[in-house]
mmCIF file of C-alpha atoms in Angstrom:
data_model
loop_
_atom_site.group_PDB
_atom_site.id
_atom_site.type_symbol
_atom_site.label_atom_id
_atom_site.label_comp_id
_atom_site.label_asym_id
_atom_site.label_seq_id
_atom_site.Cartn_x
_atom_site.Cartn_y
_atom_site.Cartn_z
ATOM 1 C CA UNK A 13 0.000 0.000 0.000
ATOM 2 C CA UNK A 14 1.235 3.371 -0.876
ATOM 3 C CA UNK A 15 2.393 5.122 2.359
ATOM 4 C CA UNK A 16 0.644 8.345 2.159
ATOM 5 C CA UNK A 17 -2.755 6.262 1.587
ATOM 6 C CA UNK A 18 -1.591 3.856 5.081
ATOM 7 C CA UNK A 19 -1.164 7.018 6.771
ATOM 8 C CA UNK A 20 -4.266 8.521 5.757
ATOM 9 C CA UNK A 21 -5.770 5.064 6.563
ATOM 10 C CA UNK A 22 -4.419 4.923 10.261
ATOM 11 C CA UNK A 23 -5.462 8.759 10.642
ATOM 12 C CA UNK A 24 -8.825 7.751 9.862
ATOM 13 C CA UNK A 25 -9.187 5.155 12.067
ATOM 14 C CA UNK A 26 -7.383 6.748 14.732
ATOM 15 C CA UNK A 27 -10.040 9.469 14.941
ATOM 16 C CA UNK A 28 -13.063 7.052 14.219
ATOM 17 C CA UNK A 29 -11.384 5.291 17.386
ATOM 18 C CA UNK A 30 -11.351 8.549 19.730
ATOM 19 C CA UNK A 31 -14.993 8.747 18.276
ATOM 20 C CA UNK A 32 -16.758 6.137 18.862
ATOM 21 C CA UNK A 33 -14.746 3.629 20.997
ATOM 22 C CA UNK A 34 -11.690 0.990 20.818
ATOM 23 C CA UNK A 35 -12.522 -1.827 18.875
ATOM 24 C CA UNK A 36 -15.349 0.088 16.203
ATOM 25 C CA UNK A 37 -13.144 -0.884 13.343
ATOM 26 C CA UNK A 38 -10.954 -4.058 12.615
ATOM 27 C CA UNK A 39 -8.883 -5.170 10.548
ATOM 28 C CA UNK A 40 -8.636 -8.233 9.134
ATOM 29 C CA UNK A 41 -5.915 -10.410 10.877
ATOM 30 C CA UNK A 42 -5.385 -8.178 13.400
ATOM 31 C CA UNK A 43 -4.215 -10.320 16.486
ATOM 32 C CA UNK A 44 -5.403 -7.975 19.188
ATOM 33 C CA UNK A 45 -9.341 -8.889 19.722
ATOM 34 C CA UNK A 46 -11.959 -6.016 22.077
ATOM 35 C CA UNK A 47 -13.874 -8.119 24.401
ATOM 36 C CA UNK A 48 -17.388 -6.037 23.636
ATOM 37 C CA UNK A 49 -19.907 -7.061 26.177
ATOM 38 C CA UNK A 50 -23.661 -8.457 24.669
ATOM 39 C CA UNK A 51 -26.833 -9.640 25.145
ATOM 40 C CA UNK A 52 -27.618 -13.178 23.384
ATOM 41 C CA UNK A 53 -30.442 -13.251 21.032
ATOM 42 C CA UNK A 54 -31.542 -16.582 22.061
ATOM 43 C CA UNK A 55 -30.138 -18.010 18.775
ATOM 44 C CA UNK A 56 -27.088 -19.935 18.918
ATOM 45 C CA UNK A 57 -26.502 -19.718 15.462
ATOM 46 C CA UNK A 58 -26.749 -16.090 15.201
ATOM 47 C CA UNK A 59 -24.854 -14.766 18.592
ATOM 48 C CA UNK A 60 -21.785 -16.866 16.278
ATOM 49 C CA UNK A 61 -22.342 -15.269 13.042
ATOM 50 C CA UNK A 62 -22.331 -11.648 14.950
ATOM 51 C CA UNK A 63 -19.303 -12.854 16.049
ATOM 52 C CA UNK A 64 -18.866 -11.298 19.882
ATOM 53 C CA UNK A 65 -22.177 -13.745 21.096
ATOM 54 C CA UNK A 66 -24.940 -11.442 21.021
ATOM 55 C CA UNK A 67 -26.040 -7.891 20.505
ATOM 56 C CA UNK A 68 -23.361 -5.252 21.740
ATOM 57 C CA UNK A 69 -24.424 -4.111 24.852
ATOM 58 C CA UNK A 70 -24.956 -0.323 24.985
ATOM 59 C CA UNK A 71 -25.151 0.466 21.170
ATOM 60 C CA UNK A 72 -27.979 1.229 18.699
ATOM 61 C CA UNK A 73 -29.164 -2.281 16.828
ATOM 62 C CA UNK A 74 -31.454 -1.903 14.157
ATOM 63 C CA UNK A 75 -32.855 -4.708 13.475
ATOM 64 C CA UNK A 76 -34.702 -4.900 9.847
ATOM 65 C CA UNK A 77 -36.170 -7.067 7.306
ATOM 66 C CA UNK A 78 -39.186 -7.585 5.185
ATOM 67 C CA UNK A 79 -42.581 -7.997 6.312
ATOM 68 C CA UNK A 80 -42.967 -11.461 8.532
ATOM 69 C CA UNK A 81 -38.732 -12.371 8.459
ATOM 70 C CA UNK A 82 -39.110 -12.615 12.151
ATOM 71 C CA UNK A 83 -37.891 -9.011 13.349
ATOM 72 C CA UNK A 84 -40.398 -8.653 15.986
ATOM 73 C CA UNK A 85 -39.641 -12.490 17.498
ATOM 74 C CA UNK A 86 -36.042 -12.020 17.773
ATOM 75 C CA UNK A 87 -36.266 -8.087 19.140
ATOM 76 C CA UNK A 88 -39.017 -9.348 21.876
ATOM 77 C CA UNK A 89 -36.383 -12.451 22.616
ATOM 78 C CA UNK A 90 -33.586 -10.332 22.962
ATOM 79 C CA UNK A 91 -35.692 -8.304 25.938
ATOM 80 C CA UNK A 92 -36.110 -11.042 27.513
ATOM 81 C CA UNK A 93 -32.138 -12.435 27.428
ATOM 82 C CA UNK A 94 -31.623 -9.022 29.074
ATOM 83 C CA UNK A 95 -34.220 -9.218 31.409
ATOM 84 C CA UNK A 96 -33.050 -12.562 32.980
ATOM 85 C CA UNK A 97 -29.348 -11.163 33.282
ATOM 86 C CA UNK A 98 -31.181 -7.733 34.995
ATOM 87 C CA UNK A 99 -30.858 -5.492 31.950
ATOM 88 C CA UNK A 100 -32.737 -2.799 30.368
ATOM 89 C CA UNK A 101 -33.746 -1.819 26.883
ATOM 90 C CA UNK A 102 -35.681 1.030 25.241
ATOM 91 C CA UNK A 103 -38.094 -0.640 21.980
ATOM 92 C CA UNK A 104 -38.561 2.230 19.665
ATOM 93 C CA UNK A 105 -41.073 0.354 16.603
ATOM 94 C CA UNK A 106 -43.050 1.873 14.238
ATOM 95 C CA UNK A 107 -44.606 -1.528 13.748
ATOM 96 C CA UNK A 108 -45.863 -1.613 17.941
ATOM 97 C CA UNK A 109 -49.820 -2.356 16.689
ATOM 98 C CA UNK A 110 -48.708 -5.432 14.758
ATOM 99 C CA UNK A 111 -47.372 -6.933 17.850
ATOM 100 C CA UNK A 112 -49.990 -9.155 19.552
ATOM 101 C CA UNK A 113 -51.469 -8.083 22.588
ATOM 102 C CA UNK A 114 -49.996 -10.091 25.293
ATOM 103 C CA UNK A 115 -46.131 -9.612 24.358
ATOM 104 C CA UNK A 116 -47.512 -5.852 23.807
ATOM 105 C CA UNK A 117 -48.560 -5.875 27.802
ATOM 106 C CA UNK A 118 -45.659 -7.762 28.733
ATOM 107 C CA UNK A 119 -43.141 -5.201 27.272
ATOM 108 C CA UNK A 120 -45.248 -2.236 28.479
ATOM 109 C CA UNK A 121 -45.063 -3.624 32.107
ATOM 110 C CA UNK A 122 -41.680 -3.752 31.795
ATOM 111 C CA UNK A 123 -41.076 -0.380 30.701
ATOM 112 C CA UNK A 124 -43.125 0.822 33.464
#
């Protein structure tokens, strides 16, 4: 890589880092791994494929899809991960009347 492009590189990332935390950007092969604390989502499958076990604890997830992919099941599963380990999360959905009523109760008591 031509060094005035690395340098602009690591100047990049060097202020995306003083940004927005250690560990926001990798690189590939980079030895040094950020433990990054998370919730599971229930799934096995996908706390592996997100790679650190879960949802990052503490950050923004938006979690989209088309219409019946499952985005409401996993969002209302991932409350509940964080409920039994004493968490708490804010659900912001434009979609809340499409949620049936009793999960709807159960995540407005919890809010409360």
């Amino acid at each position: 890589m031509d060094p005035n492009k690395k340098k602009a590189l690591d100047a990049a990332l060097l202020q995306i880092e003083r940004q927005f935390g250690k560990g926001t950007v990798m690189r590939m092969g980079d030895q040094e791994r950020v433990a990054i604390p998370s919730i599971s989502t229930g799934s096995l499958g996908l706390d592996i494929a997100l790679g650190i076990g879960g949802l990052p604890k503490g950050r923004i997830c938006e979690i989209y899809g088309p219409e019946s992919s499952g985005k409401t099941t996993l969002t209302l599963q991932v409350i509940a991960e964080a409920q039994k380990a004493g968490g708490q999360l804010l659900l912001l959905t434009r979609s809340m009347h499409w949620i049936p009523s009793t999960p709807t109760n159960w995540v407005c008591r919890w809010m409360t």
